[in-house]
Amino acid sequence: MRKLHSLISLLLVLLMLAPCALADAPLLQAASDWNLADTPLSVTLSISLQAHAPFDETRTAMLDRVLAPLSLNLYAADGESGVSVLMNGNELLTMAQKGDAVQFSCMPNVSYASLDGNALELLLGTTSDSLDLRAVDGTFEKWIDDGWVLSNAILEPFAEYGKRKSVKTTIKDMGLARSCTDYTFSKSKLEEMQQTLLSLCPEGDLHDLIASLTFSGTQKLRVYRTEDEVPLRVEYNGVCGVDGKLRTVKLVWRTKRESGETRDEITLTSPAKSGTDKNTLDFERIMTFSSGKITMQGTCSYKVTASKQTTQTEVTFDLTNRLENDSDNVSGSVAIKQQLPGEDYATKRTITPNVVLSGNAEAPEISGTIGYQEEKRYGTTEECVITLRAARASESLWKDTAATLELSTLSAETLQNLRSQLSGAIATAIVRPLIQVLSAEDAAFFFYEMSDEDVQTIRQAAESAVEIE
């Protein structure tokens, strides 16, 4: 059961990193106006498994044959999600979440909730690593794209705060700067500065970030521009923070926008004014545009220290979009190497999409494959290829139930009994039908290292249960 939960968790992570993340990327053209975050999606996928720790090669091959008749249907919409396990197209089990509540088709007529919102974790436990996605969820790319708009828009509104001088400075890989303007905002002008930035910045993640910040003390901004007033380098130095937690921020952004190529390089440090918390970021992205083809390559190194615990994330990406028949055809690789607090090794996850995004904003369609490999200190721990097809969902997987059980009201013993009952019900819902259709060789996965007598007893019990039904 825990291995099934681990596989489903893995697939959910891949789904989060793949079609929805791709649809937000500047790499796309045909799907550039999609808004998958607000579109109810139904994703049908199947998996071909090459490695699954701690199983050896023989046991993994057995599991791959067991998975062959199975597929998953994933549902995602605002405030709702769910997954159905199907065998040859027939539903075996459905798990759905709505808000802080979760329900299972094998335990009908009741939903489970938790005041702290972790009902699923209380019932099934946590089996997958905590994956910090801040470096790969598209946030930095969105900041850059909106920051470009903002850096152009401030030219006139901020003119009274700036001291401009003529220069002839080469910004490496970006171009020749012919002016440099230093902007200074005193304490009395901070609110005016922030409101002006908000009025000029497009709605989105960067706008929300600026709105959430509290600025303290003198703020300094330096912008190098071409003779056509195009920004090439932006520097920011100041103290700001969220929720009263101030940081000393130093940012350097080098950028180029030319026909056929865009290039961005960012370095940022933000140590806390008090304490040891600190964030550092090094980000580079190069995009090229030619007839029928867009490429996006880059790296990102992101280090977060909070409460004396450090998470280090390193990302490399190399993606290509070939535009064919009004569709985006995306292929390439994204590698995420992350070391979590308390670990003396890093986990590397490599995702290789080969997907087609077609249709339109009202009827999006995504199809193709996503390869996944996970490597830890001693080698490959997960490797699989996922085949998927996604489209707008017609209905939710959530079903209204007669009762909702608040898990926080249960004693530890009662909660443990419920976990055992649920685990058994899930295993029965999936394993028993599988045993009926699998060959003896394939079904041997469930009976690995069992005696022939025990295997026969289980088979007879399963067959008797089906006859009774």
Short mmCIF file of C-alpha atoms in Angstrom, two decimals:
data_model
loop_
_atom_site.label_atom_id
_atom_site.label_comp_id
_atom_site.label_asym_id
_atom_site.label_seq_id
_atom_site.Cartn_x
_atom_site.Cartn_y
_atom_site.Cartn_z
CA MET A 1 0.00 0.00 0.00
CA ARG A 2 2.77 2.43 0.88
CA LYS A 3 4.49 1.68 -2.43
CA LEU A 4 1.27 2.45 -4.29
CA HIS A 5 0.98 5.72 -2.35
CA SER A 6 4.61 6.50 -3.23
CA LEU A 7 3.97 5.90 -6.93
CA ILE A 8 0.88 8.11 -6.90
CA SER A 9 2.82 10.84 -5.07
CA LEU A 10 5.54 10.62 -7.70
CA LEU A 11 3.01 10.95 -10.51
CA LEU A 12 1.38 13.95 -8.86
CA VAL A 13 4.77 15.67 -8.57
CA LEU A 14 5.48 15.00 -12.24
CA LEU A 15 2.06 16.30 -13.21
CA MET A 16 2.75 19.48 -11.26
CA LEU A 17 6.14 19.93 -12.89
CA ALA A 18 5.06 19.07 -16.41
CA PRO A 19 1.95 20.25 -18.28
CA CYS A 20 0.86 23.02 -15.92
CA ALA A 21 4.40 24.34 -15.49
CA LEU A 22 4.99 24.16 -19.23
CA ALA A 23 1.82 26.10 -19.94
CA ASP A 24 3.17 28.97 -17.83
CA ALA A 25 6.54 29.00 -19.57
CA PRO A 26 7.65 31.67 -22.06
CA LEU A 27 8.78 28.72 -24.18
CA LEU A 28 5.26 28.24 -25.52
CA GLN A 29 3.51 30.00 -28.34
CA ALA A 30 0.33 28.18 -29.37
CA ALA A 31 -0.57 27.61 -25.70
CA SER A 32 0.64 31.00 -24.48
CA ASP A 33 -2.87 32.16 -23.55
CA TRP A 34 -3.79 29.02 -21.64
CA ASN A 35 -4.58 29.34 -17.95
CA LEU A 36 -4.35 25.77 -16.72
CA ALA A 37 -4.24 26.88 -13.09
CA ASP A 38 -7.91 27.86 -13.40
CA THR A 39 -8.93 25.09 -15.83
CA PRO A 40 -10.39 21.83 -14.48
CA LEU A 41 -8.20 19.10 -15.97
CA SER A 42 -8.58 15.37 -16.35
CA VAL A 43 -5.29 13.56 -16.97
CA THR A 44 -5.16 9.90 -17.91
CA LEU A 45 -1.75 8.32 -17.57
CA SER A 46 0.01 4.98 -17.49
CA ILE A 47 3.48 4.12 -16.33
CA SER A 48 6.32 1.94 -17.58
CA LEU A 49 8.73 1.21 -14.75
CA GLN A 50 12.47 0.60 -15.05
CA ALA A 51 13.59 1.09 -11.44
CA HIS A 52 11.78 1.39 -8.12
CA ALA A 53 13.84 1.18 -4.92
CA PRO A 54 14.23 -0.90 -2.84
CA PHE A 55 13.20 -3.55 -5.39
CA ASP A 56 15.90 -5.32 -7.38
CA GLU A 57 15.77 -5.68 -11.17
CA THR A 58 13.72 -8.89 -11.04
CA ARG A 59 11.12 -7.54 -8.63
CA THR A 60 10.89 -4.24 -10.53
CA ALA A 61 10.21 -6.12 -13.78
CA MET A 62 7.45 -8.01 -11.99
CA LEU A 63 5.93 -4.75 -10.73
CA ASP A 64 6.08 -3.27 -14.24
CA ARG A 65 4.00 -6.20 -15.54
CA VAL A 66 1.53 -5.72 -12.69
CA LEU A 67 1.16 -2.04 -13.62
CA ALA A 68 0.59 -2.80 -17.32
CA PRO A 69 -3.24 -3.15 -17.11
CA LEU A 70 -3.50 -0.18 -14.74
CA SER A 71 -3.89 3.50 -15.54
CA LEU A 72 -4.57 6.58 -13.47
CA ASN A 73 -7.07 9.34 -14.05
CA LEU A 74 -6.02 12.51 -12.24
CA TYR A 75 -8.40 15.41 -11.70
CA ALA A 76 -7.34 18.92 -10.74
CA ALA A 77 -9.45 22.06 -10.34
CA ASP A 78 -9.58 25.05 -8.03
CA GLY A 79 -9.77 23.65 -4.50
CA GLU A 80 -10.28 20.06 -5.68
CA SER A 81 -8.10 17.16 -6.77
CA GLY A 82 -8.40 13.44 -7.09
CA VAL A 83 -7.03 10.25 -8.59
CA SER A 84 -8.81 7.14 -9.87
CA VAL A 85 -7.01 3.83 -10.33
CA LEU A 86 -8.35 2.02 -13.40
CA MET A 87 -7.81 -1.53 -14.64
CA ASN A 88 -8.42 -1.95 -18.35
CA GLY A 89 -10.53 1.21 -18.16
CA ASN A 90 -12.67 0.08 -15.20
CA GLU A 91 -12.50 1.98 -11.91
CA LEU A 92 -10.97 0.13 -8.98
CA LEU A 93 -10.44 2.97 -6.52
CA THR A 94 -10.96 6.72 -6.36
CA MET A 95 -9.43 9.13 -3.87
CA ALA A 96 -10.67 12.74 -3.94
CA GLN A 97 -9.83 15.88 -2.00
CA LYS A 98 -11.90 19.03 -1.57
CA GLY A 99 -10.60 21.76 0.69
CA ASP A 100 -9.22 20.04 3.79
CA ALA A 101 -11.36 16.90 3.35
CA VAL A 102 -10.52 13.60 1.66
CA GLN A 103 -12.63 10.59 0.67
CA PHE A 104 -12.09 7.09 -0.72
CA SER A 105 -14.47 5.04 -2.85
CA CYS A 106 -13.53 1.92 -0.86
CA MET A 107 -14.90 3.63 2.28
CA PRO A 108 -18.16 5.08 0.91
CA ASN A 109 -20.59 7.54 2.52
CA VAL A 110 -17.99 9.27 4.65
CA SER A 111 -15.37 11.98 4.15
CA TYR A 112 -12.42 12.64 6.44
CA ALA A 113 -11.24 16.10 7.50
CA SER A 114 -8.59 17.60 9.75
CA LEU A 115 -8.55 21.05 11.29
CA ASP A 116 -4.91 21.53 10.27
CA GLY A 117 -5.60 20.41 6.71
CA ASN A 118 -3.48 17.23 6.73
CA ALA A 119 -6.21 14.58 6.62
CA LEU A 120 -4.50 12.65 3.82
CA GLU A 121 -1.20 12.56 5.69
CA LEU A 122 -2.91 11.43 8.90
CA LEU A 123 -4.57 8.55 7.05
CA LEU A 124 -1.84 7.40 4.68
CA GLY A 125 1.34 8.86 6.13
CA THR A 126 4.07 10.66 4.18
CA THR A 127 6.12 8.52 1.81
CA SER A 128 7.68 10.96 -0.66
CA ASP A 129 10.54 13.34 -0.03
CA SER A 130 9.77 16.98 0.60
CA LEU A 131 10.53 18.57 -2.76
CA ASP A 132 11.21 22.31 -2.72
CA LEU A 133 9.81 23.54 -6.04
CA ARG A 134 10.47 27.25 -5.68
CA ALA A 135 13.36 27.08 -8.14
CA VAL A 136 11.38 25.26 -10.85
CA ASP A 137 7.75 26.33 -10.59
CA GLY A 138 8.10 29.24 -13.01
CA THR A 139 8.14 31.96 -10.34
CA PHE A 140 11.54 33.34 -11.30
CA GLU A 141 10.62 33.39 -15.00
CA LYS A 142 7.43 35.33 -14.24
CA TRP A 143 9.39 37.81 -12.12
CA ILE A 144 11.79 38.37 -15.01
CA ASP A 145 9.11 38.91 -17.63
CA ASP A 146 7.14 41.34 -15.47
CA GLY A 147 10.37 42.93 -14.24
CA TRP A 148 11.27 43.72 -17.84
CA VAL A 149 8.00 45.59 -18.27
CA LEU A 150 8.57 47.41 -14.98
CA SER A 151 12.19 48.37 -15.72
CA ASN A 152 11.06 50.08 -18.93
CA ALA A 153 8.03 51.74 -17.33
CA ILE A 154 9.93 53.56 -14.53
CA LEU A 155 11.94 55.77 -16.91
CA GLU A 156 9.69 58.84 -16.68
CA PRO A 157 7.81 58.31 -13.35
CA PHE A 158 11.10 57.93 -11.44
CA ALA A 159 13.00 60.66 -13.33
CA GLU A 160 12.83 63.14 -10.42
CA TYR A 161 14.58 60.63 -8.12
CA GLY A 162 17.40 59.85 -10.55
CA LYS A 163 20.82 61.25 -11.41
CA ARG A 164 21.70 60.36 -14.97
CA LYS A 165 25.14 60.36 -16.54
CA SER A 166 26.45 59.39 -19.95
CA VAL A 167 28.67 56.29 -20.04
CA LYS A 168 30.21 53.93 -22.54
CA THR A 169 30.12 50.69 -20.59
CA THR A 170 29.98 47.21 -22.09
CA ILE A 171 27.64 44.93 -20.16
CA LYS A 172 29.09 41.49 -20.87
CA ASP A 173 26.95 39.39 -23.24
CA MET A 174 24.21 42.04 -23.15
CA GLY A 175 25.34 45.12 -25.06
CA LEU A 176 26.75 48.64 -24.82
CA ALA A 177 25.28 50.97 -22.19
CA ARG A 178 25.28 54.69 -23.00
CA SER A 179 23.64 55.95 -19.80
CA CYS A 180 23.61 55.11 -16.11
CA THR A 181 20.94 56.45 -13.77
CA ASP A 182 21.15 56.25 -9.97
CA TYR A 183 17.78 56.46 -8.23
CA THR A 184 17.63 57.22 -4.50
CA PHE A 185 14.47 57.02 -2.37
CA SER A 186 14.61 58.45 1.12
CA LYS A 187 12.51 57.13 3.99
CA SER A 188 9.82 59.76 3.39
CA LYS A 189 9.38 58.63 -0.23
CA LEU A 190 9.10 54.88 0.33
CA GLU A 191 5.30 54.68 0.23
CA GLU A 192 5.18 56.79 -2.92
CA MET A 193 7.88 54.58 -4.49
CA GLN A 194 5.98 51.40 -3.67
CA GLN A 195 2.66 52.69 -4.98
CA THR A 196 4.28 53.84 -8.21
CA LEU A 197 5.89 50.43 -8.70
CA LEU A 198 2.54 48.73 -8.13
CA SER A 199 0.80 50.99 -10.63
CA LEU A 200 3.39 50.18 -13.30
CA CYS A 201 3.89 46.46 -12.65
CA PRO A 202 1.58 43.96 -14.41
CA GLU A 203 -0.75 41.95 -12.19
CA GLY A 204 0.92 38.72 -11.18
CA ASP A 205 3.55 37.19 -8.91
CA LEU A 206 5.95 40.15 -9.00
CA HIS A 207 3.13 42.62 -8.34
CA ASP A 208 2.02 40.51 -5.36
CA LEU A 209 5.59 40.36 -4.06
CA ILE A 210 6.05 44.14 -4.24
CA ALA A 211 2.69 44.66 -2.50
CA SER A 212 3.73 42.34 0.34
CA LEU A 213 7.05 44.06 1.04
CA THR A 214 7.84 46.51 3.80
CA PHE A 215 10.70 48.85 2.84
CA SER A 216 13.02 50.35 5.45
CA GLY A 217 15.58 53.12 5.12
CA THR A 218 17.10 54.49 1.94
CA GLN A 219 16.49 52.46 -1.22
CA LYS A 220 18.92 52.62 -4.14
CA LEU A 221 18.38 51.58 -7.73
CA ARG A 222 20.85 51.80 -10.61
CA VAL A 223 19.89 51.19 -14.25
CA TYR A 224 22.23 50.99 -17.24
CA ARG A 225 20.49 51.65 -20.56
CA THR A 226 21.35 51.67 -24.27
CA GLU A 227 21.14 54.84 -26.33
CA ASP A 228 17.56 53.77 -27.13
CA GLU A 229 16.76 53.65 -23.37
CA VAL A 230 16.62 49.84 -23.31
CA PRO A 231 17.68 48.42 -19.90
CA LEU A 232 20.81 46.24 -19.88
CA ARG A 233 21.65 46.05 -16.18
CA VAL A 234 19.58 46.75 -13.07
CA GLU A 235 21.03 46.92 -9.55
CA TYR A 236 19.02 47.20 -6.33
CA ASN A 237 20.33 47.75 -2.81
CA GLY A 238 18.05 48.21 0.16
CA VAL A 239 16.41 46.80 3.23
CA CYS A 240 12.98 45.25 2.89
CA GLY A 241 11.02 42.23 4.04
CA VAL A 242 7.73 40.46 4.55
CA ASP A 243 5.74 40.34 7.80
CA GLY A 244 8.22 42.65 9.51
CA LYS A 245 11.17 40.31 8.90
CA LEU A 246 13.65 42.64 7.26
CA ARG A 247 16.50 41.59 4.99
CA THR A 248 19.42 43.37 3.38
CA VAL A 249 18.83 42.75 -0.32
CA LYS A 250 21.40 43.05 -3.10
CA LEU A 251 20.21 42.29 -6.62
CA VAL A 252 22.00 42.44 -9.97
CA TRP A 253 20.05 41.66 -13.13
CA ARG A 254 21.73 41.69 -16.52
CA THR A 255 19.38 41.42 -19.47
CA LYS A 256 19.17 41.55 -23.25
CA ARG A 257 16.16 41.62 -25.55
CA GLU A 258 16.93 41.32 -29.23
CA SER A 259 15.17 39.83 -32.22
CA GLY A 260 15.98 36.13 -32.12
CA GLU A 261 17.39 36.01 -28.59
CA THR A 262 16.71 37.00 -25.00
CA ARG A 263 19.18 36.58 -22.17
CA ASP A 264 18.81 37.10 -18.42
CA GLU A 265 21.28 36.65 -15.57
CA ILE A 266 20.33 37.34 -11.95
CA THR A 267 22.31 37.21 -8.72
CA LEU A 268 20.59 37.94 -5.43
CA THR A 269 21.52 37.77 -1.76
CA SER A 270 19.13 38.55 1.07
CA PRO A 271 20.50 37.88 4.56
CA ALA A 272 18.21 38.69 7.47
CA LYS A 273 18.91 41.89 9.40
CA SER A 274 18.92 39.78 12.54
CA GLY A 275 19.51 36.06 12.83
CA THR A 276 21.04 33.59 10.37
CA ASP A 277 18.29 33.30 7.75
CA LYS A 278 19.52 33.95 4.23
CA ASN A 279 18.51 33.36 0.60
CA THR A 280 20.88 33.36 -2.36
CA LEU A 281 19.97 33.01 -6.01
CA ASP A 282 21.96 32.66 -9.22
CA PHE A 283 19.77 32.34 -12.30
CA GLU A 284 20.56 32.32 -16.01
CA ARG A 285 18.17 31.88 -18.93
CA ILE A 286 18.88 32.07 -22.66
CA MET A 287 16.08 31.84 -25.20
CA THR A 288 16.39 31.74 -28.97
CA PHE A 289 13.65 32.25 -31.53
CA SER A 290 13.71 31.10 -35.14
CA SER A 291 11.17 30.05 -37.71
CA GLY A 292 9.14 27.24 -36.17
CA LYS A 293 11.43 26.75 -33.17
CA ILE A 294 11.99 28.18 -29.69
CA THR A 295 14.72 27.00 -27.32
CA MET A 296 15.18 27.72 -23.61
CA GLN A 297 18.36 26.84 -21.74
CA GLY A 298 19.64 27.82 -18.36
CA THR A 299 20.64 27.13 -14.80
CA CYS A 300 19.38 28.08 -11.38
CA SER A 301 21.10 27.76 -8.02
CA TYR A 302 18.90 28.57 -5.05
CA LYS A 303 19.99 28.30 -1.41
CA VAL A 304 17.65 28.90 1.50
CA THR A 305 18.71 29.02 5.14
CA ALA A 306 15.84 29.23 7.61
CA SER A 307 16.01 28.53 11.35
CA LYS A 308 19.60 27.35 10.80
CA GLN A 309 18.39 24.69 8.34
CA THR A 310 19.66 24.92 4.75
CA THR A 311 18.10 23.67 1.52
CA GLN A 312 20.25 23.79 -1.61
CA THR A 313 18.62 23.45 -5.04
CA GLU A 314 20.40 23.37 -8.39
CA VAL A 315 18.48 23.23 -11.65
CA THR A 316 19.55 22.90 -15.26
CA PHE A 317 17.09 23.03 -18.13
CA ASP A 318 17.35 22.55 -21.88
CA LEU A 319 14.00 22.61 -23.66
CA THR A 320 12.95 22.97 -27.28
CA ASN A 321 9.54 23.82 -28.70
CA ARG A 322 8.93 22.95 -32.34
CA LEU A 323 5.84 24.73 -33.61
CA GLU A 324 3.82 22.46 -35.89
CA ASN A 325 0.18 22.65 -37.00
CA ASP A 326 -0.72 25.31 -34.40
CA SER A 327 0.65 23.06 -31.64
CA ASP A 328 3.56 23.28 -29.22
CA ASN A 329 5.83 20.23 -29.35
CA VAL A 330 8.05 20.39 -26.28
CA SER A 331 11.02 18.12 -25.63
CA GLY A 332 14.25 18.24 -23.67
CA SER A 333 15.22 17.83 -20.04
CA VAL A 334 14.98 19.47 -16.62
CA ALA A 335 17.35 18.28 -13.89
CA ILE A 336 16.71 19.20 -10.25
CA LYS A 337 19.41 18.45 -7.69
CA GLN A 338 18.39 19.17 -4.13
CA GLN A 339 19.89 18.63 -0.71
CA LEU A 340 17.46 18.98 2.17
CA PRO A 341 18.25 19.92 5.78
CA GLY A 342 19.82 17.08 7.75
CA GLU A 343 20.83 15.09 4.66
CA ASP A 344 24.49 14.48 3.76
CA TYR A 345 23.65 13.72 0.14
CA ALA A 346 21.70 15.36 -2.67
CA THR A 347 18.80 13.86 -4.62
CA LYS A 348 18.82 14.45 -8.37
CA ARG A 349 15.59 14.26 -10.33
CA THR A 350 15.68 14.41 -14.12
CA ILE A 351 12.48 15.02 -16.07
CA THR A 352 12.42 14.52 -19.84
CA PRO A 353 9.16 15.71 -21.41
CA ASN A 354 8.12 14.90 -24.95
CA VAL A 355 4.64 16.38 -25.10
CA VAL A 356 2.31 18.09 -27.53
CA LEU A 357 0.06 20.96 -26.41
CA SER A 358 -2.77 21.56 -28.86
CA GLY A 359 -6.34 22.82 -28.88
CA ASN A 360 -7.07 26.21 -27.35
CA ALA A 361 -7.63 27.96 -24.03
CA GLU A 362 -11.22 26.69 -23.82
CA ALA A 363 -10.39 23.12 -24.87
CA PRO A 364 -6.71 22.45 -24.06
CA GLU A 365 -5.20 19.09 -24.96
CA ILE A 366 -1.88 17.68 -23.80
CA SER A 367 -0.45 14.33 -24.87
CA GLY A 368 2.89 12.57 -24.93
CA THR A 369 5.39 11.08 -22.52
CA ILE A 370 7.40 12.25 -19.53
CA GLY A 371 10.51 10.39 -18.48
CA TYR A 372 11.58 10.50 -14.85
CA GLN A 373 14.77 9.42 -13.12
CA GLU A 374 15.67 9.85 -9.47
CA GLU A 375 19.23 9.37 -8.26
CA LYS A 376 20.51 9.34 -4.71
CA ARG A 377 23.86 8.59 -3.14
CA TYR A 378 23.96 4.93 -4.14
CA GLY A 379 22.54 5.21 -7.65
CA THR A 380 19.17 5.26 -9.40
CA THR A 381 16.19 4.81 -7.06
CA GLU A 382 13.34 5.59 -9.47
CA GLU A 383 13.10 5.43 -13.25
CA CYS A 384 9.97 5.38 -15.36
CA VAL A 385 8.25 6.67 -18.47
CA ILE A 386 4.75 8.11 -18.09
CA THR A 387 2.35 8.28 -21.01
CA LEU A 388 -0.30 10.95 -20.52
CA ARG A 389 -3.29 12.57 -22.14
CA ALA A 390 -4.92 15.63 -20.57
CA ALA A 391 -8.04 17.59 -21.45
CA ARG A 392 -10.64 19.78 -19.80
CA ALA A 393 -12.48 17.77 -17.15
CA SER A 394 -16.21 17.32 -17.53
CA GLU A 395 -16.94 16.40 -13.91
CA SER A 396 -15.36 16.30 -10.49
CA LEU A 397 -14.27 13.10 -8.76
CA TRP A 398 -15.66 14.42 -5.47
CA LYS A 399 -18.94 12.88 -4.28
CA ASP A 400 -21.17 14.35 -1.59
CA THR A 401 -21.23 12.08 1.46
CA ALA A 402 -23.63 11.58 4.31
CA ALA A 403 -21.05 12.30 7.00
CA THR A 404 -17.68 13.95 7.60
CA LEU A 405 -15.39 12.57 10.28
CA GLU A 406 -13.06 15.05 11.97
CA LEU A 407 -9.83 13.12 12.53
CA SER A 408 -8.57 15.43 15.28
CA THR A 409 -11.37 14.18 17.54
CA LEU A 410 -10.14 10.57 17.39
CA SER A 411 -7.90 8.93 19.95
CA ALA A 412 -4.51 7.66 18.78
CA GLU A 413 -5.76 4.05 18.98
CA THR A 414 -8.93 4.78 17.00
CA LEU A 415 -6.95 6.66 14.34
CA GLN A 416 -4.51 3.76 14.01
CA ASN A 417 -7.39 1.31 13.62
CA LEU A 418 -8.90 3.53 10.92
CA ARG A 419 -5.57 3.64 9.11
CA SER A 420 -5.35 -0.15 9.15
CA GLN A 421 -8.93 -0.47 7.95
CA LEU A 422 -8.35 1.99 5.11
CA SER A 423 -5.07 0.38 4.09
CA GLY A 424 -6.75 -3.01 3.90
CA ALA A 425 -9.70 -1.64 1.95
CA ILE A 426 -7.42 0.06 -0.60
CA ALA A 427 -5.30 -3.06 -1.02
CA THR A 428 -8.43 -5.17 -1.47
CA ALA A 429 -9.91 -2.76 -4.02
CA ILE A 430 -6.79 -2.89 -6.18
CA VAL A 431 -4.98 -6.17 -5.53
CA ARG A 432 -7.91 -8.57 -5.57
CA PRO A 433 -9.14 -7.63 -9.07
CA LEU A 434 -5.56 -7.69 -10.33
CA ILE A 435 -4.99 -11.21 -9.09
CA GLN A 436 -8.02 -12.31 -11.10
CA VAL A 437 -6.66 -11.06 -14.43
CA LEU A 438 -2.90 -11.46 -14.07
CA SER A 439 -1.11 -14.59 -15.14
CA ALA A 440 0.40 -16.69 -12.40
CA GLU A 441 3.84 -15.41 -13.37
CA ASP A 442 2.81 -11.74 -13.15
CA ALA A 443 0.73 -12.20 -9.99
CA ALA A 444 3.81 -13.66 -8.34
CA PHE A 445 4.79 -10.07 -7.52
CA PHE A 446 2.27 -10.05 -4.66
CA PHE A 447 3.44 -13.42 -3.39
CA TYR A 448 7.17 -12.85 -3.63
CA GLU A 449 9.05 -15.15 -1.23
CA MET A 450 5.76 -16.67 0.04
CA SER A 451 5.30 -20.42 0.25
CA ASP A 452 3.21 -22.15 -2.43
CA GLU A 453 0.69 -23.09 0.26
CA ASP A 454 0.18 -19.46 1.32
CA VAL A 455 -0.15 -18.35 -2.28
CA GLN A 456 -2.84 -20.94 -2.96
CA THR A 457 -4.76 -19.93 0.17
CA ILE A 458 -4.80 -16.26 -0.88
CA ARG A 459 -5.85 -17.12 -4.44
CA GLN A 460 -8.72 -19.29 -3.23
CA ALA A 461 -9.89 -16.56 -0.84
CA ALA A 462 -9.88 -13.99 -3.65
CA GLU A 463 -11.79 -16.29 -6.00
CA SER A 464 -14.34 -17.10 -3.29
CA ALA A 465 -14.89 -13.40 -2.59
CA VAL A 466 -15.61 -12.75 -6.26
CA GLU A 467 -18.08 -15.67 -6.39
CA ILE A 468 -19.93 -14.30 -3.35
CA GLU A 469 -20.28 -10.91 -5.01
#
